[in-house]
Coordinates of C-alpha atoms in Angstrom, one line a residue:
M213 CA -6.7 -49.8 -14.7
A214 CA -6.4 -47.8 -18.0
M215 CA -6.4 -44.5 -16.2
T216 CA -3.7 -45.6 -13.8
R217 CA -1.6 -46.8 -16.7
I218 CA -1.8 -43.5 -18.6
I219 CA -1.2 -41.3 -15.6
G220 CA 1.9 -43.3 -14.7
R221 CA 3.4 -42.7 -18.1
P222 CA 5.4 -39.5 -19.0
Q223 CA 3.0 -36.9 -20.3
W224 CA 4.9 -36.6 -23.5
H225 CA 3.5 -40.0 -24.5
V226 CA 0.1 -38.3 -24.8
G227 CA 1.5 -35.5 -26.9
L228 CA 3.3 -37.9 -29.2
A229 CA 0.3 -40.2 -29.6
G230 CA -1.8 -37.2 -30.6
L231 CA 0.8 -35.8 -32.9
S232 CA 1.2 -39.1 -34.7
A233 CA -2.5 -39.7 -35.1
I234 CA -3.2 -36.2 -36.3
G235 CA -0.2 -36.4 -38.6
V236 CA -1.3 -39.5 -40.4
T237 CA -5.0 -38.7 -40.5
F238 CA -4.7 -35.1 -41.7
G239 CA -1.1 -34.9 -43.1
F240 CA -1.4 -38.2 -45.0
A241 CA -4.9 -39.5 -45.3
R242 CA -6.7 -36.2 -45.8
Y243 CA -4.2 -33.9 -47.5
G244 CA -2.2 -36.5 -49.4
Y245 CA -4.9 -36.5 -52.1
G246 CA -3.8 -33.0 -53.2
L247 CA -0.1 -33.9 -53.1
Y248 CA -0.6 -36.8 -55.5
L249 CA -3.4 -35.3 -57.6
P250 CA -1.3 -35.0 -60.8
E251 CA -0.5 -38.8 -60.6
F252 CA -4.2 -39.6 -59.9
R253 CA -5.3 -37.6 -62.9
R254 CA -2.8 -39.1 -65.2
E255 CA -3.3 -42.7 -64.1
F256 CA -7.1 -42.7 -63.8
G257 CA -8.0 -40.1 -66.5
L258 CA -9.8 -37.7 -64.1
S259 CA -10.9 -34.2 -65.1
V260 CA -10.5 -31.2 -62.8
A261 CA -14.2 -31.3 -62.1
T262 CA -14.1 -35.0 -61.2
V263 CA -11.2 -34.6 -58.8
G264 CA -13.2 -31.8 -57.2
L265 CA -16.2 -34.0 -56.7
I266 CA -13.9 -36.7 -55.2
G267 CA -12.4 -34.2 -52.8
S268 CA -15.8 -33.0 -51.7
A269 CA -16.9 -36.6 -51.2
S270 CA -13.9 -37.2 -48.9
Y271 CA -15.0 -34.2 -46.8
I272 CA -18.5 -35.6 -46.6
G273 CA -17.0 -38.6 -44.9
F274 CA -15.1 -36.3 -42.6
V275 CA -18.4 -34.5 -41.6
V276 CA -20.2 -37.9 -41.1
A277 CA -17.5 -39.0 -38.7
L278 CA -17.7 -35.7 -36.8
L279 CA -21.5 -36.1 -36.4
L280 CA -21.0 -39.7 -35.0
V281 CA -18.0 -39.1 -32.8
G282 CA -19.8 -36.5 -30.6
T283 CA -22.3 -39.2 -29.4
L284 CA -20.0 -42.2 -29.5
V285 CA -17.1 -40.8 -27.6
A286 CA -19.2 -40.3 -24.5
R287 CA -20.2 -43.9 -24.6
F288 CA -17.0 -45.7 -25.7
G289 CA -14.3 -43.2 -24.7
P290 CA -11.7 -41.4 -26.8
R291 CA -9.4 -44.4 -27.4
S292 CA -12.1 -46.3 -29.3
M293 CA -12.7 -43.3 -31.5
V294 CA -9.0 -42.8 -32.3
I295 CA -8.6 -46.5 -33.1
M296 CA -11.6 -46.2 -35.4
G297 CA -10.0 -43.2 -37.2
G298 CA -6.6 -45.0 -37.4
G299 CA -8.4 -48.0 -38.9
C300 CA -10.1 -45.9 -41.5
A301 CA -6.8 -44.2 -42.4
T302 CA -5.0 -47.5 -42.7
A303 CA -7.7 -49.3 -44.7
G304 CA -8.5 -46.3 -46.9
M305 CA -4.9 -45.6 -47.9
G306 CA -4.2 -49.3 -48.3
L307 CA -7.1 -49.4 -50.8
V308 CA -5.7 -46.4 -52.7
T309 CA -2.4 -48.3 -53.0
V310 CA -4.1 -51.2 -54.8
A311 CA -6.8 -49.2 -56.7
R312 CA -7.1 -50.0 -60.4
D313 CA -10.2 -47.9 -61.3
P314 CA -11.7 -44.5 -60.2
A315 CA -14.4 -46.3 -58.1
A316 CA -11.8 -48.0 -55.9
L317 CA -9.7 -44.9 -55.7
T318 CA -12.7 -42.8 -54.6
T319 CA -13.8 -45.4 -52.0
G320 CA -10.3 -45.5 -50.5
L321 CA -10.0 -41.7 -50.4
V322 CA -13.4 -41.2 -48.8
L323 CA -12.6 -43.9 -46.2
A324 CA -9.2 -42.2 -45.5
G325 CA -10.8 -38.8 -45.4
M326 CA -13.2 -40.0 -42.6
S327 CA -10.3 -40.7 -40.3
S328 CA -9.5 -37.1 -39.4
G329 CA -13.2 -36.7 -38.3
W330 CA -12.9 -39.6 -35.9
V331 CA -9.7 -38.4 -34.2
W332 CA -10.0 -34.6 -34.0
A333 CA -12.4 -34.1 -31.1
P334 CA -11.4 -37.1 -28.8
Y335 CA -8.0 -35.6 -28.0
S336 CA -9.8 -32.7 -26.2
D337 CA -11.2 -35.4 -23.9
V338 CA -7.9 -37.2 -23.5
V339 CA -6.0 -34.0 -22.5
D340 CA -8.8 -33.1 -20.1
R341 CA -8.7 -36.5 -18.5
V342 CA -5.0 -37.1 -18.0
I343 CA -3.0 -33.9 -18.3
P344 CA -2.7 -31.4 -15.3
R345 CA -4.4 -28.1 -16.0
N346 CA -1.2 -26.1 -16.1
R347 CA 0.2 -28.3 -19.0
R348 CA -2.8 -28.7 -21.2
E349 CA -2.0 -25.8 -23.5
R350 CA 1.4 -27.2 -24.2
V351 CA 0.2 -30.7 -24.9
M352 CA -2.7 -29.4 -27.1
A353 CA -0.1 -27.3 -29.0
V354 CA 2.0 -30.3 -29.7
I355 CA -1.0 -32.4 -30.9
A356 CA -2.2 -29.6 -33.2
T357 CA 1.2 -29.5 -35.0
G358 CA 0.7 -33.1 -36.1
T359 CA -0.8 -31.9 -39.4
A360 CA 2.3 -29.8 -40.2
F361 CA 4.7 -32.6 -39.3
G362 CA 2.7 -35.0 -41.5
V363 CA 2.9 -32.6 -44.4
V364 CA 6.7 -32.1 -43.8
V365 CA 7.2 -35.9 -44.0
A366 CA 4.9 -36.3 -47.1
G367 CA 6.7 -33.6 -49.1
P368 CA 10.2 -35.3 -49.3
L369 CA 8.6 -38.7 -49.7
A370 CA 6.8 -37.3 -52.8
L371 CA 10.1 -36.0 -54.1
F372 CA 11.5 -39.6 -54.3
L373 CA 8.3 -41.6 -54.8
R374 CA 6.3 -39.8 -57.5
N375 CA 5.1 -40.5 -61.1
S376 CA 4.8 -44.3 -61.5
H377 CA 6.1 -44.9 -57.9
W378 CA 3.2 -43.1 -56.1
R379 CA 1.7 -46.4 -54.9
H380 CA 4.8 -47.0 -52.8
A381 CA 4.3 -43.7 -51.1
W382 CA 0.7 -44.5 -50.2
S383 CA 1.8 -47.9 -48.9
V384 CA 4.2 -46.1 -46.6
F385 CA 1.3 -43.8 -45.5
A386 CA -0.8 -46.9 -44.7
V387 CA 1.9 -48.5 -42.6
A388 CA 2.6 -45.3 -40.7
A389 CA -1.2 -45.1 -40.0
L390 CA -1.2 -48.6 -38.6
A391 CA 1.8 -47.9 -36.4
A392 CA 0.3 -44.7 -35.1
T393 CA -3.0 -46.6 -34.4
V394 CA -1.3 -49.3 -32.4
Y395 CA 0.7 -46.8 -30.4
N396 CA -2.5 -44.8 -29.5
A397 CA -4.2 -48.0 -28.5
L398 CA -1.4 -48.7 -26.0
V399 CA -1.2 -45.1 -24.6
L400 CA -4.7 -43.6 -24.5
P401 CA -7.2 -44.3 -21.7
G402 CA -10.1 -46.6 -22.4
G403 CA -13.7 -46.3 -21.2
S404 CA -16.1 -43.4 -21.1
H405 CA -15.5 -40.1 -19.3
H406 CA -18.0 -40.2 -16.5
A407 CA -16.1 -38.4 -13.8
A408 CA -13.0 -36.5 -14.8
P409 CA -10.7 -35.4 -12.0
H410 CA -10.1 -31.9 -13.5
G411 CA -13.3 -29.9 -12.9
A412 CA -15.9 -32.2 -14.3
R413 CA -18.5 -30.9 -11.9
G414 CA -17.9 -27.3 -13.0
R415 CA -18.4 -28.4 -16.6
S416 CA -21.6 -30.3 -16.0
E417 CA -23.0 -27.3 -14.0
A418 CA -22.1 -25.0 -16.9
D419 CA -23.8 -27.3 -19.3
R420 CA -27.0 -27.4 -17.2
A421 CA -26.9 -23.6 -16.9
G422 CA -27.0 -23.3 -20.7
S423 CA -29.5 -26.0 -21.3
G424 CA -32.5 -23.7 -20.9
A425 CA -31.9 -22.0 -24.2
G426 CA -33.5 -24.9 -26.2
R427 CA -32.3 -26.7 -29.2
G428 CA -31.7 -23.4 -31.1
W429 CA -29.3 -22.0 -28.5
F430 CA -26.4 -22.3 -31.0
L431 CA -28.2 -20.0 -33.5
R432 CA -27.6 -16.9 -31.4
R433 CA -26.9 -13.8 -33.4
R434 CA -23.4 -13.2 -32.2
A435 CA -22.4 -16.7 -33.5
V436 CA -23.1 -15.7 -37.1
P437 CA -19.6 -14.1 -37.8
L438 CA -18.0 -17.3 -36.3
Y439 CA -20.0 -19.6 -38.5
L440 CA -19.3 -17.5 -41.6
T441 CA -15.6 -17.5 -40.8
A442 CA -15.8 -21.3 -40.3
V443 CA -17.4 -21.8 -43.8
S444 CA -14.8 -19.6 -45.4
Y445 CA -11.9 -21.3 -43.6
G446 CA -13.2 -24.7 -44.7
L447 CA -13.7 -23.7 -48.3
V448 CA -10.4 -21.9 -48.7
G449 CA -8.4 -24.7 -47.1
A450 CA -10.1 -27.5 -49.1
V451 CA -9.5 -25.7 -52.4
Y452 CA -5.8 -25.0 -51.6
W453 CA -5.0 -28.5 -50.3
A454 CA -6.8 -30.1 -53.3
Y455 CA -5.5 -27.9 -56.2
A456 CA -2.2 -26.2 -55.1
I457 CA 0.0 -29.0 -56.4
E458 CA -2.0 -29.3 -59.6
A459 CA -1.6 -25.5 -60.3
I460 CA 2.1 -25.6 -59.7
T461 CA 2.6 -28.8 -61.8
D462 CA 0.7 -27.3 -64.7
E463 CA 3.2 -24.5 -64.9
T464 CA 6.5 -26.3 -63.9
G465 CA 5.9 -29.7 -65.3
S466 CA 5.4 -33.1 -63.6
G467 CA 9.2 -33.7 -63.5
S468 CA 9.9 -30.6 -61.5
A469 CA 10.9 -30.8 -57.8
T470 CA 9.0 -27.5 -57.1
A471 CA 5.8 -29.1 -56.0
P472 CA 7.2 -31.5 -53.4
L473 CA 9.5 -28.8 -52.1
F474 CA 6.6 -26.4 -51.9
W475 CA 4.7 -29.0 -49.8
T476 CA 7.6 -29.5 -47.5
L477 CA 8.1 -25.8 -47.0
M478 CA 4.4 -25.3 -46.3
G479 CA 4.6 -28.0 -43.5
L480 CA 7.8 -26.5 -42.0
A481 CA 6.2 -23.1 -41.9
G482 CA 3.0 -24.6 -40.5
T483 CA 4.7 -25.6 -37.3
A484 CA 4.6 -21.9 -36.3
G485 CA 0.9 -22.4 -35.8
A486 CA 1.8 -23.7 -32.3
L487 CA 2.2 -20.0 -31.4
T488 CA -1.4 -19.2 -32.1
G489 CA -2.4 -19.2 -28.4
H490 CA 0.3 -16.7 -27.6
A491 CA -0.8 -14.5 -30.5
I492 CA -4.4 -14.5 -29.3
T493 CA -3.6 -13.6 -25.7
R494 CA -1.2 -10.9 -26.8
H495 CA -3.1 -9.3 -29.7
G496 CA -6.7 -10.5 -29.2
L497 CA -9.0 -12.4 -31.5
R498 CA -9.8 -9.5 -33.8
R499 CA -6.2 -8.7 -34.8
T500 CA -5.3 -12.4 -35.0
H501 CA -8.3 -13.0 -37.3
I502 CA -7.2 -10.1 -39.5
G503 CA -3.7 -11.4 -39.7
L504 CA -4.6 -15.0 -40.5
F505 CA -7.2 -14.3 -43.2
T506 CA -5.0 -11.6 -44.8
G507 CA -2.2 -14.2 -45.0
L508 CA -4.6 -16.8 -46.4
A509 CA -5.9 -14.4 -49.1
V510 CA -2.4 -13.4 -50.2
A511 CA -1.2 -17.0 -50.2
V512 CA -4.0 -18.2 -52.4
A513 CA -3.8 -15.1 -54.7
L514 CA -0.1 -15.8 -55.3
L515 CA -0.9 -19.3 -56.8
G516 CA -3.7 -17.6 -58.9
T517 CA -1.3 -15.0 -60.3
A518 CA 2.1 -16.7 -60.5
P519 CA 2.0 -20.5 -59.9
G520 CA 5.1 -21.0 -62.0
S521 CA 7.3 -18.5 -60.2
L522 CA 9.5 -20.1 -57.5
P523 CA 9.5 -17.0 -55.3
A524 CA 5.7 -16.7 -55.5
V525 CA 5.3 -20.4 -54.8
A526 CA 7.6 -20.2 -51.8
A527 CA 6.0 -17.1 -50.4
S528 CA 2.6 -18.8 -50.7
A529 CA 3.8 -21.8 -48.8
V530 CA 5.4 -19.7 -46.0
L531 CA 2.2 -17.7 -45.6
Y532 CA -0.4 -20.5 -46.0
G533 CA 1.3 -23.0 -43.7
P534 CA 1.1 -21.1 -40.4
C535 CA -2.1 -19.2 -41.2
F536 CA -4.0 -22.4 -42.0
M537 CA -2.6 -24.3 -39.0
A538 CA -3.5 -21.4 -36.7
G539 CA -7.0 -21.0 -38.2
S540 CA -8.4 -24.1 -36.4
A541 CA -7.0 -22.8 -33.1
L542 CA -8.6 -19.4 -33.7
L543 CA -12.0 -21.0 -34.4
A544 CA -11.7 -23.2 -31.2
V545 CA -10.9 -20.2 -29.0
W546 CA -13.6 -18.0 -30.6
S547 CA -16.2 -20.8 -30.2
Y548 CA -15.2 -21.3 -26.6
Y549 CA -15.8 -17.6 -25.8
T550 CA -19.1 -17.6 -27.7
F551 CA -20.5 -20.8 -26.1
P552 CA -18.9 -20.8 -22.6
E553 CA -21.9 -22.8 -21.1
K554 CA -21.6 -25.6 -23.7
P555 CA -18.1 -25.4 -25.2
S556 CA -17.9 -28.9 -26.7
T557 CA -21.3 -28.7 -28.4
G558 CA -20.6 -25.1 -29.6
F559 CA -17.3 -26.2 -31.1
T560 CA -19.0 -29.2 -32.8
A561 CA -21.5 -26.8 -34.4
T562 CA -18.5 -24.6 -35.5
I563 CA -16.7 -27.6 -37.0
L564 CA -19.9 -28.6 -38.9
F565 CA -19.8 -25.2 -40.6
V566 CA -16.1 -25.8 -41.5
G567 CA -17.4 -29.1 -43.0
L568 CA -19.9 -27.2 -45.1
G569 CA -17.1 -25.1 -46.6
T570 CA -14.9 -28.1 -47.2
I571 CA -17.7 -30.0 -49.0
T572 CA -18.7 -27.1 -51.3
G573 CA -15.2 -25.8 -52.0
P574 CA -13.5 -28.4 -54.2
A575 CA -16.7 -29.3 -56.2
T576 CA -17.7 -25.7 -56.9
L577 CA -14.2 -24.3 -57.6
G578 CA -13.4 -27.5 -59.6
A579 CA -16.3 -26.8 -61.9
L580 CA -15.1 -23.2 -62.2
A581 CA -11.5 -24.4 -63.0
D582 CA -12.9 -26.6 -65.8
S583 CA -14.4 -23.6 -67.4
H584 CA -11.9 -20.8 -66.7
G585 CA -8.8 -22.5 -65.4
L586 CA -7.2 -23.1 -62.0
R587 CA -5.8 -19.5 -61.9
A588 CA -9.3 -18.1 -61.9
A589 CA -10.4 -20.6 -59.3
F590 CA -7.6 -19.6 -57.0
L591 CA -8.3 -15.9 -57.5
V592 CA -12.0 -16.4 -56.6
T593 CA -10.9 -18.4 -53.5
A594 CA -8.6 -15.6 -52.5
L595 CA -11.5 -13.2 -52.8
V596 CA -13.5 -15.4 -50.4
A597 CA -10.7 -15.3 -47.9
A598 CA -10.4 -11.5 -48.2
T599 CA -14.2 -11.0 -47.8
T600 CA -14.0 -12.9 -44.5
L601 CA -12.2 -9.9 -43.0
L602 CA -15.6 -8.2 -42.9
V603 CA -16.9 -10.8 -40.4
R604 CA -14.2 -10.7 -37.8
P605 CA -14.8 -11.3 -34.0
G606 CA -16.6 -8.6 -32.0
S607 CA -14.5 -6.3 -29.9
W608 CA -16.3 -7.5 -26.8
L609 CA -15.0 -11.0 -27.2
G610 CA -11.7 -12.7 -26.1
P611 CA -8.5 -11.5 -24.4
R612 CA -7.2 -8.0 -25.5
S613 CA -3.7 -6.8 -25.8
G614 CA -2.4 -5.2 -22.7
T615 CA -5.3 -6.2 -20.4
G616 CA -5.1 -10.0 -20.3
K617 CA -8.8 -10.2 -19.5
A618 CA -12.0 -9.7 -21.2
R619 CA -15.7 -10.5 -20.8
N620 CA -17.9 -12.4 -23.1
E621 CA -21.6 -11.8 -23.7
Y622 CA -22.5 -13.8 -20.6
G623 CA -20.3 -11.7 -18.3
H624 CA -17.6 -14.4 -17.8
E625 CA -14.2 -12.9 -17.4
Y626 CA -11.2 -14.6 -19.1
G627 CA -7.6 -14.6 -18.1
R628 CA -4.7 -14.4 -20.6
H629 CA -4.8 -18.2 -21.2
G630 CA -8.5 -18.5 -21.7
Q631 CA -9.5 -19.5 -18.1
V632 CA -12.9 -18.4 -16.9
H633 CA -13.1 -16.4 -13.7
Q634 CA -15.9 -14.9 -11.7
G635 CA -18.1 -12.6 -13.8
R636 CA -21.3 -10.7 -13.4
R637 CA -23.4 -13.8 -13.6
G638 CA -21.3 -16.3 -11.6
A639 CA -18.3 -18.4 -12.1
G640 CA -17.4 -20.8 -14.9
P641 CA -15.0 -23.6 -15.2
A642 CA -11.3 -22.9 -15.9
R643 CA -10.7 -24.7 -19.1
H644 CA -8.5 -24.9 -22.2
P645 CA -10.3 -23.6 -25.3
H646 CA -10.1 -27.0 -26.9
G647 CA -11.6 -28.9 -24.0
N648 CA -14.9 -30.7 -24.0

């Protein structure tokens, strides 16, 4: 009944449901902490090191949710996981709204931070189940831009509801999360994914083919650059989201409109991340990797050198927005090519390394900022991003400019959009890089 209901609806309902859920869980619940960090520090008397520990704690909740969702989604289906995430976002941000001490604030932020872990992976399953193969890339691109749109909404809201009015903003966040949760509950399919109509047999056969590698199959040598990049991506992103507004506010003052405008500009620029798939198919993973991490390094360095300069702040936002939004797509495609026999499990392993970076980043760099200032912390973070250029994808992997096809280490041949074709060792399923 649920499957019939969703297939009968226009496909844009699925994209809108995903965009709204990703927007409230990432753009509000996860990244809203950094946007209102100056208000939190002022009202609750928090040091830079303490806010770093709180930020790391929220990412621990994110990783815990990721670990649980991989098992639970197969049993309860994607809708239940998205509802769980929406409930965490609503309850967590509601608790932040009424928090009167650091303990309540931290509890609310950790609960809200878990929400993005619950909702991220299930949409791969949703798209695989209900969207025709030739439209999956477009729908996934729409869903992925949810973070950017959430940030775009949060920025102007912070411009009008800041200082002593910050609680009103978080109440708006909580109401939006509740509305998105209800909409997803009405739109998404229920039940577990036992037999999908779009190539489920091919996937199960591919999974069985890769099962002989044992429990350590994901530790293959060629995955090391992917994992190192994932750690760096998580660390750089967590530090930037947590401390960018604080660095700008320290230089421009709490009454300045620069910080909210910076946040809005970053979100608007981030919508360009929807073009990541085109960039990868046209230029290949290696060149895309170089472009993204060069952009991240420069964006972070600008806040380390001139956080009070409007041109520097604007340039940082314009660079960071699309590079960060595109980074998750890069990791998804890279992981898919590295683990074609177990794409979902391989991507889960990759996300866990992202989680490792997000947990260690705010706490470690927060301690450094307490001793040497936020500028030093940002410059060290920029150095981490620049160093990541040394661990780019291998030339053997992914689509290459001008050819449209490439082979991975297993001999699978990929078309321009990531589909798997017949290779030296047999055929694989034609799938979108984000699929389960």
